N, CA and C atoms as an extended XYZ file, in Angstrom:
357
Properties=species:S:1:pos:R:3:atomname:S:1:resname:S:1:resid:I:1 pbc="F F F"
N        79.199       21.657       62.690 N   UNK     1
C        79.685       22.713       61.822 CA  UNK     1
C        78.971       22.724       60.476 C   UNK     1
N        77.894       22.590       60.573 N   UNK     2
C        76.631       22.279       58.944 CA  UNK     2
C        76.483       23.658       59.125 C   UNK     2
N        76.500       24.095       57.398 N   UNK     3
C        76.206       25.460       57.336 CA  UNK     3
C        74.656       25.685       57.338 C   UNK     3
N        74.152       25.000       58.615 N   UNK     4
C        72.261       25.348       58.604 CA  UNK     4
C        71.660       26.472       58.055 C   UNK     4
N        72.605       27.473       59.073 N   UNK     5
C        71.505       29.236       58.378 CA  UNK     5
C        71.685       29.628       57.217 C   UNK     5
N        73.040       29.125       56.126 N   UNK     6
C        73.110       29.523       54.804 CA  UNK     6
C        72.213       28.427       54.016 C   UNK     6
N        72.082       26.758       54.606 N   UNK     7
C        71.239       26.751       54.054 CA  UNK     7
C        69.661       26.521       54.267 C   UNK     7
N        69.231       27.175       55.289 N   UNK     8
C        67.832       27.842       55.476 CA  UNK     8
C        67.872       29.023       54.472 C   UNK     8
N        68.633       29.868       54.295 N   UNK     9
C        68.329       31.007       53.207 CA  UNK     9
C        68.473       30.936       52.361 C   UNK     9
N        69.220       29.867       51.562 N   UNK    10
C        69.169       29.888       49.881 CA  UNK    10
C        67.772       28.998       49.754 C   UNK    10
N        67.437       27.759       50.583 N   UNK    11
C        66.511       27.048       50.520 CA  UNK    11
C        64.846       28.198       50.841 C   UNK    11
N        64.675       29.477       51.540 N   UNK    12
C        63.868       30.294       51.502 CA  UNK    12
C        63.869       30.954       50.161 C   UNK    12
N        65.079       31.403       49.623 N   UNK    13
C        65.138       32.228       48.652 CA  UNK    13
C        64.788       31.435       47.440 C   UNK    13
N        65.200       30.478       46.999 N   UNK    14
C        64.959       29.653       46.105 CA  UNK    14
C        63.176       28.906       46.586 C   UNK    14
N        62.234       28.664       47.826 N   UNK    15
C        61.120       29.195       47.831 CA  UNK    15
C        59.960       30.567       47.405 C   UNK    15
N        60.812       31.189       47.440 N   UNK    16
C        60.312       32.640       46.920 CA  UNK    16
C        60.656       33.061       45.615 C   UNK    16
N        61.350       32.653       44.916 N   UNK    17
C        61.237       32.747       43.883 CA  UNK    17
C        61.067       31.874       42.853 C   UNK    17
N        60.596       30.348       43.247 N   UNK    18
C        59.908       29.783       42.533 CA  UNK    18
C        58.581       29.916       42.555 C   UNK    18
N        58.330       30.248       43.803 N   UNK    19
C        56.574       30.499       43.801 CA  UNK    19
C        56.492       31.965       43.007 C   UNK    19
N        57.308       33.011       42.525 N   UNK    20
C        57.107       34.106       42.052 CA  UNK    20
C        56.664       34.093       40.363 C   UNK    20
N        57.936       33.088       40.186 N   UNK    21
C        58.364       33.518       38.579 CA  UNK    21
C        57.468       31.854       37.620 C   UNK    21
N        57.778       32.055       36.762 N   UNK    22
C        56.975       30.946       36.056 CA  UNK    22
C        58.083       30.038       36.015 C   UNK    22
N        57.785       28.386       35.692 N   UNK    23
C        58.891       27.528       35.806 CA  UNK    23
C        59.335       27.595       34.063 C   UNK    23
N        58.709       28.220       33.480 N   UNK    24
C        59.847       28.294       31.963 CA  UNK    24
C        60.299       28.806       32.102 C   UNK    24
N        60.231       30.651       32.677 N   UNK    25
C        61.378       31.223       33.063 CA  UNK    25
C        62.183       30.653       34.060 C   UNK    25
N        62.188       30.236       34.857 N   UNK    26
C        63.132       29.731       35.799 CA  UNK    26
C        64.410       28.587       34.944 C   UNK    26
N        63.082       27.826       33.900 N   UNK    27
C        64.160       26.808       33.161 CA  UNK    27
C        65.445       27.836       31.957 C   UNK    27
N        64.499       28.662       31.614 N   UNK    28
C        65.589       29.299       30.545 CA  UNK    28
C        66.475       30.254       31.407 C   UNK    28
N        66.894       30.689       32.578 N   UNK    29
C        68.003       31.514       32.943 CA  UNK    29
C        68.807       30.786       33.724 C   UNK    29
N        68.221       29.268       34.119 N   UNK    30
C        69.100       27.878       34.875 CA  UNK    30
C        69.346       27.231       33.694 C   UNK    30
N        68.672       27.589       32.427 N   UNK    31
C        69.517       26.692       31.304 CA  UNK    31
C        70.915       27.348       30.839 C   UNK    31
N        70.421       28.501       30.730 N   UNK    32
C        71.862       29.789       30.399 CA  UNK    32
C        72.557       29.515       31.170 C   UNK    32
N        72.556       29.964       32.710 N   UNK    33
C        73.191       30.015       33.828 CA  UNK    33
C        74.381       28.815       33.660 C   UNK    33
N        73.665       27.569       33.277 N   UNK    34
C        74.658       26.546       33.269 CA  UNK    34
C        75.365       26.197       31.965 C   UNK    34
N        74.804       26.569       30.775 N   UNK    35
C        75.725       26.799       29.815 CA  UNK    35
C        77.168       28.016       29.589 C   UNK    35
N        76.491       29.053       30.321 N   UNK    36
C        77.494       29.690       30.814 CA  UNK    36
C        78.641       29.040       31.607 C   UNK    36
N        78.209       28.603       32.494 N   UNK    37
C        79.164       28.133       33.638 CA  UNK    37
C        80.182       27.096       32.861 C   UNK    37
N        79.507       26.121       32.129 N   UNK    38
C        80.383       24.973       31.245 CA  UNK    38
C        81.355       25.610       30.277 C   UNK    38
N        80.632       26.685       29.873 N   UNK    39
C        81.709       27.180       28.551 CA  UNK    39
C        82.858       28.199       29.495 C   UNK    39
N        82.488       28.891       30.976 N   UNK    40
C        83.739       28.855       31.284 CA  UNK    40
C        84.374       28.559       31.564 C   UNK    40
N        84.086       27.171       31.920 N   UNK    41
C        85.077       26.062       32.764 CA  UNK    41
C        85.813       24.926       31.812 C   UNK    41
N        85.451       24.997       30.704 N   UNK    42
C        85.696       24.667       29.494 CA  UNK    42
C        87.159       25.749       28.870 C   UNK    42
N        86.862       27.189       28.555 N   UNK    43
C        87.685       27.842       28.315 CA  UNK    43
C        89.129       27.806       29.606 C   UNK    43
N        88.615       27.756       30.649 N   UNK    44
C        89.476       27.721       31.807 CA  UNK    44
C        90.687       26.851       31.977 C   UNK    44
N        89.707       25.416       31.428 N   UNK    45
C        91.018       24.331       31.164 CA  UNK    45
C        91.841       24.736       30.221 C   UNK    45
N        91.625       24.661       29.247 N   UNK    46
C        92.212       25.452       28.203 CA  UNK    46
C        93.749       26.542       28.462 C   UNK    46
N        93.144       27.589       28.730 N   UNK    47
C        93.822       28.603       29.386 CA  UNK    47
C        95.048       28.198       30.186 C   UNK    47
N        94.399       27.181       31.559 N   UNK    48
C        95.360       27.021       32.365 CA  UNK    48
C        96.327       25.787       32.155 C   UNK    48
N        95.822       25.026       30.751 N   UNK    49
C        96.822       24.167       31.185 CA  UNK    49
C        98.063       24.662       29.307 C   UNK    49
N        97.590       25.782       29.308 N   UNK    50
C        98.290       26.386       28.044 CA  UNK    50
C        99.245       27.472       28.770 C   UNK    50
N        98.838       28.090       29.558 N   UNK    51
C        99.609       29.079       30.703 CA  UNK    51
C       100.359       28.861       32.093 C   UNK    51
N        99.844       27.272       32.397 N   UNK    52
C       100.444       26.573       33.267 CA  UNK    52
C       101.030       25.266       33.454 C   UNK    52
N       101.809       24.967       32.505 N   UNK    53
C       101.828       24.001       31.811 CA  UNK    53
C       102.688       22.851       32.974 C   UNK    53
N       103.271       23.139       34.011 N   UNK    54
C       103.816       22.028       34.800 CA  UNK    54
C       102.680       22.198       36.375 C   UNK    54
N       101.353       22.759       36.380 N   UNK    55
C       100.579       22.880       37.653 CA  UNK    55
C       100.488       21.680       37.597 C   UNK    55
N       100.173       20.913       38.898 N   UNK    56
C        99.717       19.362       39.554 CA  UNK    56
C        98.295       19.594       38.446 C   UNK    56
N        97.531       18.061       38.039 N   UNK    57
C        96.367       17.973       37.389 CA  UNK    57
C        96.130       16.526       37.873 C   UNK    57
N        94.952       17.065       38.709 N   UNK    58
C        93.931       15.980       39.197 CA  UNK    58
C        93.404       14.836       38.604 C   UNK    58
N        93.695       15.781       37.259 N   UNK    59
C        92.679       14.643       36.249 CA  UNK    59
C        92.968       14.902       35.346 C   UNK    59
N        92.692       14.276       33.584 N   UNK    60
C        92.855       14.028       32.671 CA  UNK    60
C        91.842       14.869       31.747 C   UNK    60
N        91.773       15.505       30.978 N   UNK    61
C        91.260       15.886       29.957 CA  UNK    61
C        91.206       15.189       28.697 C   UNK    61
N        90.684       14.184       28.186 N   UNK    62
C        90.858       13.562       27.074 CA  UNK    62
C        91.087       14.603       25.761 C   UNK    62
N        92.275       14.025       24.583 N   UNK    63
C        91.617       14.806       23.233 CA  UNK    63
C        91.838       16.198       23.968 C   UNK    63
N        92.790       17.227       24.844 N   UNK    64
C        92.619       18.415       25.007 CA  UNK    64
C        94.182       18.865       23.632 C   UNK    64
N        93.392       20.377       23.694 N   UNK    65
C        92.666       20.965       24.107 CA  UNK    65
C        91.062       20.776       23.027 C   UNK    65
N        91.114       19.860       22.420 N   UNK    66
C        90.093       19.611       21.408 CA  UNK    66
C        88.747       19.853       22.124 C   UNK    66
N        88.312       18.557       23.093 N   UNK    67
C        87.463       18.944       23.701 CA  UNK    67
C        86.937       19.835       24.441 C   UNK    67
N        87.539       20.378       25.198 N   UNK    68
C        87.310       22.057       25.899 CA  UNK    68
C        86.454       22.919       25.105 C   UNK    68
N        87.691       23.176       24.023 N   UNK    69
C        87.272       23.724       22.877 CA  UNK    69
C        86.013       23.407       22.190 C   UNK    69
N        85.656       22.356       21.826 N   UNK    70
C        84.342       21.823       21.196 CA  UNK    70
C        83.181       22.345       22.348 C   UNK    70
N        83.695       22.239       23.725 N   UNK    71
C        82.717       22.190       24.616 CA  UNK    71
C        82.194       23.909       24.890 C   UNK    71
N        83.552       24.510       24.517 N   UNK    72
C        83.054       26.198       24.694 CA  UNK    72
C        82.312       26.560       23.284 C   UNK    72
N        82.507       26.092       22.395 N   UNK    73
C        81.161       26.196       20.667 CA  UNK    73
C        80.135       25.915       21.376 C   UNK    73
N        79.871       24.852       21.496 N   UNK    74
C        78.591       24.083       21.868 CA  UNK    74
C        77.750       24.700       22.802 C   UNK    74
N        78.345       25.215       24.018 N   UNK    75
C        77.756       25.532       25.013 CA  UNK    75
C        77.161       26.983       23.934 C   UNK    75
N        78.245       27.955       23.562 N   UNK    76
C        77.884       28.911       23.811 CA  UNK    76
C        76.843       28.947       21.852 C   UNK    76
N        76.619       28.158       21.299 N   UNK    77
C        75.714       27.599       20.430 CA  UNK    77
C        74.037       27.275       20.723 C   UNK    77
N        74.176       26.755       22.060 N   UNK    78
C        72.771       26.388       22.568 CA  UNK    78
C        72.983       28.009       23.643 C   UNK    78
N        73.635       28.729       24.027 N   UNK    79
C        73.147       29.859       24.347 CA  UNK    79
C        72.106       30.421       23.312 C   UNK    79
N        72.823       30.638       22.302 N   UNK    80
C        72.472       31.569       20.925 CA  UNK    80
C        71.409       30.394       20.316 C   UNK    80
N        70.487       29.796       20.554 N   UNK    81
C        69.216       29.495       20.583 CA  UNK    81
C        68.303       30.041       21.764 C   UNK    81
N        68.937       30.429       22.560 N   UNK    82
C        67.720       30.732       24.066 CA  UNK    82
C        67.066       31.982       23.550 C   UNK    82
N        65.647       32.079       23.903 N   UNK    83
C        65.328       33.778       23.929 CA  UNK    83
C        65.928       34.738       24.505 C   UNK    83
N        65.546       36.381       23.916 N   UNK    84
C        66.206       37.449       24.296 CA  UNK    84
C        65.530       37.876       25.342 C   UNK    84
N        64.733       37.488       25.936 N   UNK    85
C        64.312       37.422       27.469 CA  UNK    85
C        65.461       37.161       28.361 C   UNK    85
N        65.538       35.617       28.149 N   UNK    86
C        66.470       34.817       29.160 CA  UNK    86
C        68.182       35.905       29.133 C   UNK    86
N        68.392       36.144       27.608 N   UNK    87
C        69.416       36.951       27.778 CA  UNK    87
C        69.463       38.131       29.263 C   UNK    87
N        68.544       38.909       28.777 N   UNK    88
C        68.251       40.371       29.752 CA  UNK    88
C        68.165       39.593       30.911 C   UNK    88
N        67.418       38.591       31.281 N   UNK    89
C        67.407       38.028       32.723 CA  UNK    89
C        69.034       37.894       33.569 C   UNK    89
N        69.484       36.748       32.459 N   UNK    90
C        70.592       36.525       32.817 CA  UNK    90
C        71.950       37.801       33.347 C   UNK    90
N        71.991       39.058       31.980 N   UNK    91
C        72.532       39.770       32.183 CA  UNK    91
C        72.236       40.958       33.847 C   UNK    91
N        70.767       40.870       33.692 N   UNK    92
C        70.027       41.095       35.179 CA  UNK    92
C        70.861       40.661       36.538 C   UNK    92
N        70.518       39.463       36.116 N   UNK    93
C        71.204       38.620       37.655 CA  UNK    93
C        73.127       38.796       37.344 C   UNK    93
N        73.563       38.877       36.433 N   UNK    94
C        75.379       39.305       36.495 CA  UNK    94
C        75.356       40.580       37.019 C   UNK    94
N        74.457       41.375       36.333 N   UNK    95
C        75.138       42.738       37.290 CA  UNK    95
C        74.166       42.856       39.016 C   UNK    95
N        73.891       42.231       38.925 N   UNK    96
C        73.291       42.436       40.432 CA  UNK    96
C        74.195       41.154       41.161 C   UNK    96
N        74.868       40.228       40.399 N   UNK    97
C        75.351       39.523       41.030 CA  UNK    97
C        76.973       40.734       41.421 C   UNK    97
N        77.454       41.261       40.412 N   UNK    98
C        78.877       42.280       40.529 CA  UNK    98
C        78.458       43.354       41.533 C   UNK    98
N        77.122       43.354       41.465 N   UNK    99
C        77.089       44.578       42.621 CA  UNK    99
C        77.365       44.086       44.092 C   UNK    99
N        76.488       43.069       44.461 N   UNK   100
C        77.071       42.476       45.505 CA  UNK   100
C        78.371       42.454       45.811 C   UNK   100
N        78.909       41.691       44.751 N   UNK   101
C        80.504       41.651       45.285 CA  UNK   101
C        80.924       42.850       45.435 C   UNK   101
N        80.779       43.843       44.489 N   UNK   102
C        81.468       45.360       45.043 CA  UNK   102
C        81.219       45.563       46.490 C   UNK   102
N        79.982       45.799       46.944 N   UNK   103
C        79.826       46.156       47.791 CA  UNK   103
C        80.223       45.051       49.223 C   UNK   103
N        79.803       43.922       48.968 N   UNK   104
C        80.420       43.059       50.407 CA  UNK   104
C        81.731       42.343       49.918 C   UNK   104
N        81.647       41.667       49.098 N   UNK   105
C        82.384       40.347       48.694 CA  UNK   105
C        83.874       41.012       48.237 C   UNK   105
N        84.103       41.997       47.673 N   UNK   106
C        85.371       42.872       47.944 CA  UNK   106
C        86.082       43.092       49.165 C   UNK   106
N        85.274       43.377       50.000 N   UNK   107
C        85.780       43.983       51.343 CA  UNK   107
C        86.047       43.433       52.812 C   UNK   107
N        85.405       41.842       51.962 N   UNK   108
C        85.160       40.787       52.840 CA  UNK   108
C        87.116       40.274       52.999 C   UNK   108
N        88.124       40.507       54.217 N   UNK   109
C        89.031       39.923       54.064 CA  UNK   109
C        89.207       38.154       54.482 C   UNK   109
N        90.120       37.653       53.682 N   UNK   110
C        90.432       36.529       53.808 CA  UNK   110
C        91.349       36.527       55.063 C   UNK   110
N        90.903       35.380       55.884 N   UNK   111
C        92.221       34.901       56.738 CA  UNK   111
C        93.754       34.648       56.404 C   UNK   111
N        94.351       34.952       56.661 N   UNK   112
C        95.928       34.415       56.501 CA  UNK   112
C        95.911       32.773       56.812 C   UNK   112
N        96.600       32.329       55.511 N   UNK   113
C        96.791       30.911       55.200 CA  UNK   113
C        95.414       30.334       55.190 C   UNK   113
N        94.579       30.486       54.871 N   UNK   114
C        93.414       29.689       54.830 CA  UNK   114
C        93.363       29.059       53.000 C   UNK   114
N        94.031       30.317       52.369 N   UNK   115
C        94.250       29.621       51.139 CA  UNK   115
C        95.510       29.751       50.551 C   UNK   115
N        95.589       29.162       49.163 N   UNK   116
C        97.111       29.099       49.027 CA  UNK   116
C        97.141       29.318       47.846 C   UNK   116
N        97.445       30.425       47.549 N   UNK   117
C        97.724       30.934       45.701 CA  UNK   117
C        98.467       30.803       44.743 C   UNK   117
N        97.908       30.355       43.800 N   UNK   118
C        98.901       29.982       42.557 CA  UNK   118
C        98.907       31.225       41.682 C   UNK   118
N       100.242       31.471       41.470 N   UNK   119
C       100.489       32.500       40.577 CA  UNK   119
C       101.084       31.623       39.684 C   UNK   119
């Protein structure tokens, strides 16, 4: 049950577009990409354990919500050093990433009970 053919195609796709693009660009929209990702997962803790205050927690957050917080400045601090290239790139790949989902990833239904929602 190895997801082989998904990953034969990210492993093609991620061939083809390293041989395309230059590796500084590649470093500045995987540097964004992941400062992004930290500062929302950063804000997220935050959020959920301010809005959800008796959910099960896996783990510990030291110093919260201090750190989160420090961690969503920071991140989004070394954004606002990147070039306005990497910006447009980045914003590039979000809306082509939202288009996708409109079009498949919306319409795609979930199985019954496969997941289990927290409201």
């Amino acid at each position: 049950n190895t997801p082989h053919w998904a990953t034969l195609c990210c492993g093609l796709v991620a061939s083809v577009v390293a041989g395309l693009f230059p590796i500084g660009v590649l470093a500045e929209v995987t540097s964004m990409g992941t400062l992004l990702a930290f500062a929302l997962v950063c804000g997220g803790v935050v959020m959920l354990r301010h809005s959800k205050p008796d959910l099960p927690r896996p783990f510990l957050v030291p110093f919260s919500p201090y750190v989160p917080i420090l961690g969503v400045f920071l991140a989004i601090g070394q954004i606002g050093f990147l070039p306005w290239t990497a910006w447009v790139r980045m914003i590039a790949w979000l809306l082509l990433g939202a288009v996708m989902w409109g079009f498949y990833g919306n319409n795609v239904t979930e199985p019954d009970g496969v997941y289990t929602r927290v409201d």
